[in-house]
């Protein structure tokens, strides 16, 4: 299974193939060709026919329509022919259904399970443990609609923590956070990404090219974190103190993680 450890994947509407290369040129870690929410019902078949992966070297993912919709079977057939880096499954709720979808897709195409309903959240640990699931993705806006909640951090904290825990228990990469809906507010995208990182997320969905850089910045350690990490690792072994706080091996593990994240970005 291809690693799915990207940080900033970008959605592009599946019925707009003239935008595929432009999306890739914007510099995301992966491009998600969206056959679901971004495509009007009367253009779904056109989007299936427009699928391609030859416009970039980055991973190309396909978000299909959910099971039970009129376009689901056609999306699966199109994705099976295309063989993208992964298929994103909306409304993921049932590991048994994932097995059926994998059988239709054929071997070697991992599933990005989009957790965006109450049932999906309740089954998140079983979904994460499915051998074909490569990573969990948080559909925060849809979950709020399903539960009648406001799309605010405090309302979604329990769900985010559950996805981080489910991913860790299954040995998956850290989950991908949901979208920041305001595409004009770069500071909000960075703040949301930094908040998601603080909870243990490893990436965040982007819906516009101008969100890519702000989201990426939010997943990078800032100068203060880097300086702290260096001080921690220079403090010696065993139990010591840095800046008046105790330092032991778990703290050093976090410091090494910060410096490793900085090194990957440089």
PDB file of C-alpha atoms in Angstrom:
ATOM      1  CA  UNK A   1       0.000   0.000   0.000  1.00  0.00           C
ATOM      2  CA  UNK A   2       1.361   3.435  -0.959  1.00  0.00           C
ATOM      3  CA  UNK A   3       2.107   5.664   2.059  1.00  0.00           C
ATOM      4  CA  UNK A   4      -0.616   8.242   2.617  1.00  0.00           C
ATOM      5  CA  UNK A   5       1.281  10.576   4.942  1.00  0.00           C
ATOM      6  CA  UNK A   6       0.692  13.836   3.037  1.00  0.00           C
ATOM      7  CA  UNK A   7      -0.125  17.023   4.958  1.00  0.00           C
ATOM      8  CA  UNK A   8      -2.071  19.287   2.574  1.00  0.00           C
ATOM      9  CA  UNK A   9      -4.294  17.590  -0.033  1.00  0.00           C
ATOM     10  CA  UNK A  10      -6.288  19.919  -2.308  1.00  0.00           C
ATOM     11  CA  UNK A  11      -9.762  19.280  -3.701  1.00  0.00           C
ATOM     12  CA  UNK A  12     -10.507  19.994  -7.361  1.00  0.00           C
ATOM     13  CA  UNK A  13     -13.973  19.533  -8.953  1.00  0.00           C
ATOM     14  CA  UNK A  14     -14.096  16.369 -11.040  1.00  0.00           C
ATOM     15  CA  UNK A  15     -16.111  17.966 -13.841  1.00  0.00           C
ATOM     16  CA  UNK A  16     -13.469  20.675 -14.373  1.00  0.00           C
ATOM     17  CA  UNK A  17     -10.501  18.795 -15.903  1.00  0.00           C
ATOM     18  CA  UNK A  18      -9.010  22.080 -17.089  1.00  0.00           C
ATOM     19  CA  UNK A  19      -8.322  22.817 -13.412  1.00  0.00           C
ATOM     20  CA  UNK A  20      -6.504  19.569 -12.613  1.00  0.00           C
ATOM     21  CA  UNK A  21      -3.035  20.720 -13.674  1.00  0.00           C
ATOM     22  CA  UNK A  22      -3.603  24.138 -12.100  1.00  0.00           C
ATOM     23  CA  UNK A  23      -4.433  22.468  -8.809  1.00  0.00           C
ATOM     24  CA  UNK A  24      -1.260  20.403  -8.974  1.00  0.00           C
ATOM     25  CA  UNK A  25       0.825  23.470  -9.865  1.00  0.00           C
ATOM     26  CA  UNK A  26      -0.391  25.201  -6.694  1.00  0.00           C
ATOM     27  CA  UNK A  27       1.839  22.852  -4.717  1.00  0.00           C
ATOM     28  CA  UNK A  28      -0.380  20.595  -2.573  1.00  0.00           C
ATOM     29  CA  UNK A  29       0.964  17.294  -1.302  1.00  0.00           C
ATOM     30  CA  UNK A  30      -1.832  15.475  -3.140  1.00  0.00           C
ATOM     31  CA  UNK A  31      -4.721  16.346  -5.443  1.00  0.00           C
ATOM     32  CA  UNK A  32      -8.210  15.045  -4.674  1.00  0.00           C
ATOM     33  CA  UNK A  33     -10.432  14.826  -7.728  1.00  0.00           C
ATOM     34  CA  UNK A  34     -13.854  15.298  -6.215  1.00  0.00           C
ATOM     35  CA  UNK A  35     -16.755  13.399  -7.764  1.00  0.00           C
ATOM     36  CA  UNK A  36     -19.046  14.110  -4.822  1.00  0.00           C
ATOM     37  CA  UNK A  37     -20.010  17.472  -3.305  1.00  0.00           C
ATOM     38  CA  UNK A  38     -18.262  19.688  -5.861  1.00  0.00           C
ATOM     39  CA  UNK A  39     -20.062  18.172  -8.863  1.00  0.00           C
ATOM     40  CA  UNK A  40     -23.694  18.984  -9.792  1.00  0.00           C
ATOM     41  CA  UNK A  41     -25.938  15.954 -10.237  1.00  0.00           C
ATOM     42  CA  UNK A  42     -26.342  16.468 -13.976  1.00  0.00           C
ATOM     43  CA  UNK A  43     -22.555  16.485 -14.472  1.00  0.00           C
ATOM     44  CA  UNK A  44     -21.670  13.406 -12.415  1.00  0.00           C
ATOM     45  CA  UNK A  45     -21.224  11.175 -15.478  1.00  0.00           C
ATOM     46  CA  UNK A  46     -19.044  13.800 -17.137  1.00  0.00           C
ATOM     47  CA  UNK A  47     -16.841  13.869 -14.053  1.00  0.00           C
ATOM     48  CA  UNK A  48     -16.445  10.086 -14.141  1.00  0.00           C
ATOM     49  CA  UNK A  49     -15.324  10.278 -17.762  1.00  0.00           C
ATOM     50  CA  UNK A  50     -12.882  13.126 -17.043  1.00  0.00           C
ATOM     51  CA  UNK A  51     -10.826  11.252 -14.442  1.00  0.00           C
ATOM     52  CA  UNK A  52      -7.082  11.158 -15.087  1.00  0.00           C
ATOM     53  CA  UNK A  53      -3.806  11.054 -13.186  1.00  0.00           C
ATOM     54  CA  UNK A  54      -1.297  12.123 -15.835  1.00  0.00           C
ATOM     55  CA  UNK A  55      -1.304  15.824 -14.940  1.00  0.00           C
ATOM     56  CA  UNK A  56       1.146  15.662 -12.002  1.00  0.00           C
ATOM     57  CA  UNK A  57       3.664  13.520 -10.157  1.00  0.00           C
ATOM     58  CA  UNK A  58       2.032  14.019  -6.761  1.00  0.00           C
ATOM     59  CA  UNK A  59      -0.490  11.461  -5.516  1.00  0.00           C
ATOM     60  CA  UNK A  60      -3.894  11.755  -7.184  1.00  0.00           C
ATOM     61  CA  UNK A  61      -6.843  10.724  -5.034  1.00  0.00           C
ATOM     62  CA  UNK A  62     -10.489  10.334  -5.983  1.00  0.00           C
ATOM     63  CA  UNK A  63     -13.418  11.133  -3.707  1.00  0.00           C
ATOM     64  CA  UNK A  64     -16.293   8.993  -4.902  1.00  0.00           C
ATOM     65  CA  UNK A  65     -19.988   9.359  -4.158  1.00  0.00           C
ATOM     66  CA  UNK A  66     -21.296   7.474  -1.160  1.00  0.00           C
ATOM     67  CA  UNK A  67     -22.809   4.012  -1.291  1.00  0.00           C
ATOM     68  CA  UNK A  68     -26.526   4.170  -2.011  1.00  0.00           C
ATOM     69  CA  UNK A  69     -26.265   7.111  -4.401  1.00  0.00           C
ATOM     70  CA  UNK A  70     -27.007   6.665  -8.131  1.00  0.00           C
ATOM     71  CA  UNK A  71     -23.375   7.397  -9.029  1.00  0.00           C
ATOM     72  CA  UNK A  72     -21.551   5.140  -6.582  1.00  0.00           C
ATOM     73  CA  UNK A  73     -21.161   2.105  -8.851  1.00  0.00           C
ATOM     74  CA  UNK A  74     -20.025   4.222 -11.800  1.00  0.00           C
ATOM     75  CA  UNK A  75     -17.504   6.040  -9.613  1.00  0.00           C
ATOM     76  CA  UNK A  76     -16.075   2.720  -8.429  1.00  0.00           C
ATOM     77  CA  UNK A  77     -15.757   1.441 -11.990  1.00  0.00           C
ATOM     78  CA  UNK A  78     -14.036   4.645 -13.098  1.00  0.00           C
ATOM     79  CA  UNK A  79     -11.652   4.562 -10.126  1.00  0.00           C
ATOM     80  CA  UNK A  80     -10.861   0.886 -10.730  1.00  0.00           C
ATOM     81  CA  UNK A  81      -9.816   1.741 -14.288  1.00  0.00           C
ATOM     82  CA  UNK A  82      -7.821   4.800 -13.217  1.00  0.00           C
ATOM     83  CA  UNK A  83      -6.115   3.181 -10.203  1.00  0.00           C
ATOM     84  CA  UNK A  84      -5.470   6.382  -8.227  1.00  0.00           C
ATOM     85  CA  UNK A  85      -3.189   6.579  -5.204  1.00  0.00           C
ATOM     86  CA  UNK A  86      -6.279   6.196  -2.992  1.00  0.00           C
ATOM     87  CA  UNK A  87     -10.056   6.414  -3.019  1.00  0.00           C
ATOM     88  CA  UNK A  88     -11.744   8.677  -0.484  1.00  0.00           C
ATOM     89  CA  UNK A  89     -14.974   7.131   0.754  1.00  0.00           C
ATOM     90  CA  UNK A  90     -17.557   9.600   2.092  1.00  0.00           C
ATOM     91  CA  UNK A  91     -19.966   8.635   4.856  1.00  0.00           C
ATOM     92  CA  UNK A  92     -17.716   5.745   5.906  1.00  0.00           C
ATOM     93  CA  UNK A  93     -19.694   3.861   8.534  1.00  0.00           C
ATOM     94  CA  UNK A  94     -19.421   0.108   7.980  1.00  0.00           C
ATOM     95  CA  UNK A  95     -16.217  -1.972   7.662  1.00  0.00           C
ATOM     96  CA  UNK A  96     -18.210  -4.665   5.839  1.00  0.00           C
ATOM     97  CA  UNK A  97     -19.160  -2.170   3.136  1.00  0.00           C
ATOM     98  CA  UNK A  98     -15.518  -1.152   2.830  1.00  0.00           C
ATOM     99  CA  UNK A  99     -14.690  -4.789   2.066  1.00  0.00           C
ATOM    100  CA  UNK A 100     -17.268  -4.809  -0.737  1.00  0.00           C
ATOM    101  CA  UNK A 101     -15.891  -1.585  -2.176  1.00  0.00           C
ATOM    102  CA  UNK A 102     -12.326  -2.909  -2.058  1.00  0.00           C
ATOM    103  CA  UNK A 103     -13.413  -6.029  -3.927  1.00  0.00           C
ATOM    104  CA  UNK A 104     -14.903  -3.843  -6.666  1.00  0.00           C
ATOM    105  CA  UNK A 105     -11.822  -1.621  -6.864  1.00  0.00           C
ATOM    106  CA  UNK A 106      -9.339  -4.458  -7.011  1.00  0.00           C
ATOM    107  CA  UNK A 107      -6.180  -4.887  -4.919  1.00  0.00           C
ATOM    108  CA  UNK A 108      -3.710  -2.159  -4.138  1.00  0.00           C
ATOM    109  CA  UNK A 109      -5.978   0.898  -3.905  1.00  0.00           C
ATOM    110  CA  UNK A 110      -6.173   2.065  -0.288  1.00  0.00           C
ATOM    111  CA  UNK A 111      -9.220   3.736   1.211  1.00  0.00           C
ATOM    112  CA  UNK A 112      -9.272   7.142   2.844  1.00  0.00           C
ATOM    113  CA  UNK A 113     -12.248   6.768   5.182  1.00  0.00           C
ATOM    114  CA  UNK A 114     -14.131  10.032   5.558  1.00  0.00           C
ATOM    115  CA  UNK A 115     -15.706  10.069   9.026  1.00  0.00           C
ATOM    116  CA  UNK A 116     -18.570  12.541   8.873  1.00  0.00           C
ATOM    117  CA  UNK A 117     -21.622  10.978  10.534  1.00  0.00           C
ATOM    118  CA  UNK A 118     -22.565   9.836  14.013  1.00  0.00           C
ATOM    119  CA  UNK A 119     -22.490   6.210  12.838  1.00  0.00           C
ATOM    120  CA  UNK A 120     -19.103   6.694  11.264  1.00  0.00           C
ATOM    121  CA  UNK A 121     -17.673   8.237  14.410  1.00  0.00           C
ATOM    122  CA  UNK A 122     -19.084   5.417  16.537  1.00  0.00           C
ATOM    123  CA  UNK A 123     -17.402   2.869  14.232  1.00  0.00           C
ATOM    124  CA  UNK A 124     -14.154   4.818  13.759  1.00  0.00           C
ATOM    125  CA  UNK A 125     -11.950   2.278  15.549  1.00  0.00           C
ATOM    126  CA  UNK A 126     -13.315  -0.645  13.548  1.00  0.00           C
ATOM    127  CA  UNK A 127     -13.021   1.346  10.316  1.00  0.00           C
ATOM    128  CA  UNK A 128      -9.426   2.321  11.102  1.00  0.00           C
ATOM    129  CA  UNK A 129      -8.577  -1.322  11.760  1.00  0.00           C
ATOM    130  CA  UNK A 130      -9.798  -2.447   8.325  1.00  0.00           C
ATOM    131  CA  UNK A 131      -6.728  -3.633   6.347  1.00  0.00           C
ATOM    132  CA  UNK A 132      -7.641  -1.580   3.276  1.00  0.00           C
ATOM    133  CA  UNK A 133      -7.987   1.713   5.155  1.00  0.00           C
ATOM    134  CA  UNK A 134      -4.855   3.794   4.829  1.00  0.00           C
ATOM    135  CA  UNK A 135      -5.956   6.835   6.806  1.00  0.00           C
ATOM    136  CA  UNK A 136      -8.927   8.495   8.483  1.00  0.00           C
ATOM    137  CA  UNK A 137     -10.235  11.867   7.295  1.00  0.00           C
ATOM    138  CA  UNK A 138     -12.513  14.140   9.304  1.00  0.00           C
ATOM    139  CA  UNK A 139     -15.622  15.472   7.602  1.00  0.00           C
ATOM    140  CA  UNK A 140     -16.311  18.074  10.249  1.00  0.00           C
ATOM    141  CA  UNK A 141     -18.948  20.105   8.404  1.00  0.00           C
ATOM    142  CA  UNK A 142     -21.068  17.045   7.599  1.00  0.00           C
ATOM    143  CA  UNK A 143     -20.742  15.714  11.130  1.00  0.00           C
ATOM    144  CA  UNK A 144     -22.042  18.999  12.494  1.00  0.00           C
ATOM    145  CA  UNK A 145     -24.989  18.798  10.135  1.00  0.00           C
ATOM    146  CA  UNK A 146     -25.694  15.220  11.199  1.00  0.00           C
ATOM    147  CA  UNK A 147     -25.562  16.041  14.907  1.00  0.00           C
ATOM    148  CA  UNK A 148     -27.113  19.507  14.769  1.00  0.00           C
ATOM    149  CA  UNK A 149     -23.982  21.158  16.188  1.00  0.00           C
ATOM    150  CA  UNK A 150     -22.251  24.423  15.447  1.00  0.00           C
ATOM    151  CA  UNK A 151     -19.032  24.088  13.456  1.00  0.00           C
ATOM    152  CA  UNK A 152     -16.834  25.323  16.307  1.00  0.00           C
ATOM    153  CA  UNK A 153     -13.790  23.825  17.996  1.00  0.00           C
ATOM    154  CA  UNK A 154     -15.303  23.042  21.379  1.00  0.00           C
ATOM    155  CA  UNK A 155     -18.221  21.136  19.838  1.00  0.00           C
ATOM    156  CA  UNK A 156     -15.889  18.982  17.736  1.00  0.00           C
ATOM    157  CA  UNK A 157     -13.146  18.288  20.271  1.00  0.00           C
ATOM    158  CA  UNK A 158     -14.517  14.866  21.230  1.00  0.00           C
ATOM    159  CA  UNK A 159     -14.712  13.778  17.595  1.00  0.00           C
ATOM    160  CA  UNK A 160     -11.216  14.943  16.754  1.00  0.00           C
ATOM    161  CA  UNK A 161      -9.765  13.168  19.775  1.00  0.00           C
ATOM    162  CA  UNK A 162     -11.559   9.950  18.839  1.00  0.00           C
ATOM    163  CA  UNK A 163     -10.122   9.992  15.311  1.00  0.00           C
ATOM    164  CA  UNK A 164      -6.612  10.547  16.636  1.00  0.00           C
ATOM    165  CA  UNK A 165      -7.035   7.674  19.086  1.00  0.00           C
ATOM    166  CA  UNK A 166      -8.594   5.344  16.496  1.00  0.00           C
ATOM    167  CA  UNK A 167      -5.743   6.046  14.080  1.00  0.00           C
ATOM    168  CA  UNK A 168      -3.100   5.396  16.721  1.00  0.00           C
ATOM    169  CA  UNK A 169      -4.701   2.135  17.838  1.00  0.00           C
ATOM    170  CA  UNK A 170      -4.766   0.906  14.223  1.00  0.00           C
ATOM    171  CA  UNK A 171      -1.214   1.992  13.486  1.00  0.00           C
ATOM    172  CA  UNK A 172      -2.335   4.472  10.817  1.00  0.00           C
ATOM    173  CA  UNK A 173      -0.761   7.826  10.029  1.00  0.00           C
ATOM    174  CA  UNK A 174      -2.261  10.701  12.019  1.00  0.00           C
ATOM    175  CA  UNK A 175      -5.691  11.621  10.611  1.00  0.00           C
ATOM    176  CA  UNK A 176      -6.463  14.461   8.208  1.00  0.00           C
ATOM    177  CA  UNK A 177      -8.542  17.301   9.599  1.00  0.00           C
ATOM    178  CA  UNK A 178     -11.576  18.807   7.895  1.00  0.00           C
ATOM    179  CA  UNK A 179     -11.799  22.023   5.927  1.00  0.00           C
ATOM    180  CA  UNK A 180     -11.630  25.665   6.895  1.00  0.00           C
ATOM    181  CA  UNK A 181     -14.637  26.999   5.048  1.00  0.00           C
ATOM    182  CA  UNK A 182     -13.469  30.625   4.791  1.00  0.00           C
ATOM    183  CA  UNK A 183     -11.082  30.637   1.828  1.00  0.00           C
ATOM    184  CA  UNK A 184     -10.333  34.361   2.224  1.00  0.00           C
ATOM    185  CA  UNK A 185      -8.907  34.123   5.757  1.00  0.00           C
ATOM    186  CA  UNK A 186      -5.348  32.788   5.637  1.00  0.00           C
ATOM    187  CA  UNK A 187      -4.858  33.384   9.349  1.00  0.00           C
ATOM    188  CA  UNK A 188      -7.880  31.211  10.137  1.00  0.00           C
ATOM    189  CA  UNK A 189      -6.495  28.369   7.995  1.00  0.00           C
ATOM    190  CA  UNK A 190      -3.145  28.549   9.785  1.00  0.00           C
ATOM    191  CA  UNK A 191      -4.797  28.733  13.202  1.00  0.00           C
ATOM    192  CA  UNK A 192      -7.081  25.786  12.423  1.00  0.00           C
ATOM    193  CA  UNK A 193      -4.126  23.742  11.173  1.00  0.00           C
ATOM    194  CA  UNK A 194      -2.068  24.563  14.257  1.00  0.00           C
ATOM    195  CA  UNK A 195      -4.991  23.588  16.473  1.00  0.00           C
ATOM    196  CA  UNK A 196      -5.425  20.291  14.617  1.00  0.00           C
ATOM    197  CA  UNK A 197      -1.699  19.579  14.973  1.00  0.00           C
ATOM    198  CA  UNK A 198      -1.906  20.237  18.713  1.00  0.00           C
ATOM    199  CA  UNK A 199      -4.531  17.480  18.973  1.00  0.00           C
ATOM    200  CA  UNK A 200      -2.474  14.956  17.017  1.00  0.00           C
ATOM    201  CA  UNK A 201      -3.662  15.435  13.432  1.00  0.00           C
ATOM    202  CA  UNK A 202      -1.132  15.087  10.648  1.00  0.00           C
ATOM    203  CA  UNK A 203      -2.810  17.004   7.821  1.00  0.00           C
ATOM    204  CA  UNK A 204      -5.764  19.099   6.770  1.00  0.00           C
ATOM    205  CA  UNK A 205      -8.008  19.245   3.720  1.00  0.00           C
ATOM    206  CA  UNK A 206      -7.755  22.356   1.554  1.00  0.00           C
ATOM    207  CA  UNK A 207     -10.517  23.587  -0.729  1.00  0.00           C
ATOM    208  CA  UNK A 208      -8.669  26.414  -2.488  1.00  0.00           C
ATOM    209  CA  UNK A 209      -5.055  26.871  -3.621  1.00  0.00           C
ATOM    210  CA  UNK A 210      -4.650  29.954  -1.437  1.00  0.00           C
ATOM    211  CA  UNK A 211      -5.127  27.751   1.653  1.00  0.00           C
ATOM    212  CA  UNK A 212      -2.157  25.499   0.901  1.00  0.00           C
ATOM    213  CA  UNK A 213       0.632  27.691   2.289  1.00  0.00           C
ATOM    214  CA  UNK A 214      -1.298  28.797   5.396  1.00  0.00           C
ATOM    215  CA  UNK A 215      -2.221  25.210   6.267  1.00  0.00           C
ATOM    216  CA  UNK A 216       1.318  23.987   5.711  1.00  0.00           C
ATOM    217  CA  UNK A 217       2.588  26.757   7.983  1.00  0.00           C
ATOM    218  CA  UNK A 218       0.228  25.616  10.705  1.00  0.00           C
ATOM    219  CA  UNK A 219       1.723  22.129  10.682  1.00  0.00           C
ATOM    220  CA  UNK A 220       5.279  23.382  11.008  1.00  0.00           C
ATOM    221  CA  UNK A 221       6.848  24.046  14.406  1.00  0.00           C
ATOM    222  CA  UNK A 222       7.407  27.715  15.096  1.00  0.00           C
ATOM    223  CA  UNK A 223      10.740  29.202  16.144  1.00  0.00           C
ATOM    224  CA  UNK A 224       9.893  29.028  19.833  1.00  0.00           C
ATOM    225  CA  UNK A 225       9.060  25.318  19.630  1.00  0.00           C
ATOM    226  CA  UNK A 226      12.281  24.584  17.748  1.00  0.00           C
ATOM    227  CA  UNK A 227      14.394  26.497  20.246  1.00  0.00           C
ATOM    228  CA  UNK A 228      12.685  24.660  23.123  1.00  0.00           C
ATOM    229  CA  UNK A 229      13.356  21.294  21.462  1.00  0.00           C
ATOM    230  CA  UNK A 230      17.054  22.064  21.105  1.00  0.00           C
ATOM    231  CA  UNK A 231      17.251  23.082  24.765  1.00  0.00           C
ATOM    232  CA  UNK A 232      15.529  19.876  25.821  1.00  0.00           C
ATOM    233  CA  UNK A 233      17.860  17.633  23.842  1.00  0.00           C
ATOM    234  CA  UNK A 234      20.892  19.534  25.117  1.00  0.00           C
ATOM    235  CA  UNK A 235      19.848  19.075  28.742  1.00  0.00           C
ATOM    236  CA  UNK A 236      21.362  15.614  29.121  1.00  0.00           C
ATOM    237  CA  UNK A 237      19.911  12.225  30.028  1.00  0.00           C
ATOM    238  CA  UNK A 238      17.663  11.116  32.832  1.00  0.00           C
ATOM    239  CA  UNK A 239      15.436  13.550  34.684  1.00  0.00           C
ATOM    240  CA  UNK A 240      16.511  17.163  34.216  1.00  0.00           C
ATOM    241  CA  UNK A 241      14.825  20.550  33.977  1.00  0.00           C
ATOM    242  CA  UNK A 242      14.460  23.052  31.138  1.00  0.00           C
ATOM    243  CA  UNK A 243      12.868  26.459  31.648  1.00  0.00           C
ATOM    244  CA  UNK A 244      11.825  25.349  35.121  1.00  0.00           C
ATOM    245  CA  UNK A 245       9.929  22.284  33.878  1.00  0.00           C
ATOM    246  CA  UNK A 246      10.832  18.627  34.287  1.00  0.00           C
ATOM    247  CA  UNK A 247      12.357  16.872  31.299  1.00  0.00           C
ATOM    248  CA  UNK A 248      12.386  13.087  30.933  1.00  0.00           C
ATOM    249  CA  UNK A 249      12.248  10.682  27.998  1.00  0.00           C
ATOM    250  CA  UNK A 250       8.620  11.357  26.919  1.00  0.00           C
ATOM    251  CA  UNK A 251       9.467  15.057  26.742  1.00  0.00           C
ATOM    252  CA  UNK A 252      12.558  14.264  24.665  1.00  0.00           C
ATOM    253  CA  UNK A 253      10.423  12.181  22.306  1.00  0.00           C
ATOM    254  CA  UNK A 254       8.262  15.240  21.663  1.00  0.00           C
ATOM    255  CA  UNK A 255      11.348  17.398  21.144  1.00  0.00           C
ATOM    256  CA  UNK A 256      12.754  14.951  18.594  1.00  0.00           C
ATOM    257  CA  UNK A 257       9.409  14.909  16.802  1.00  0.00           C
ATOM    258  CA  UNK A 258       9.424  18.717  16.524  1.00  0.00           C
ATOM    259  CA  UNK A 259      12.938  18.769  15.064  1.00  0.00           C
ATOM    260  CA  UNK A 260      12.125  15.918  12.684  1.00  0.00           C
ATOM    261  CA  UNK A 261       9.100  17.847  11.396  1.00  0.00           C
ATOM    262  CA  UNK A 262      11.280  20.893  10.876  1.00  0.00           C
ATOM    263  CA  UNK A 263      13.886  18.820   9.027  1.00  0.00           C
ATOM    264  CA  UNK A 264      11.309  17.315   6.656  1.00  0.00           C
ATOM    265  CA  UNK A 265      10.154  20.798   5.698  1.00  0.00           C
ATOM    266  CA  UNK A 266      13.643  22.176   5.017  1.00  0.00           C
TER     267      UNK A 266
END
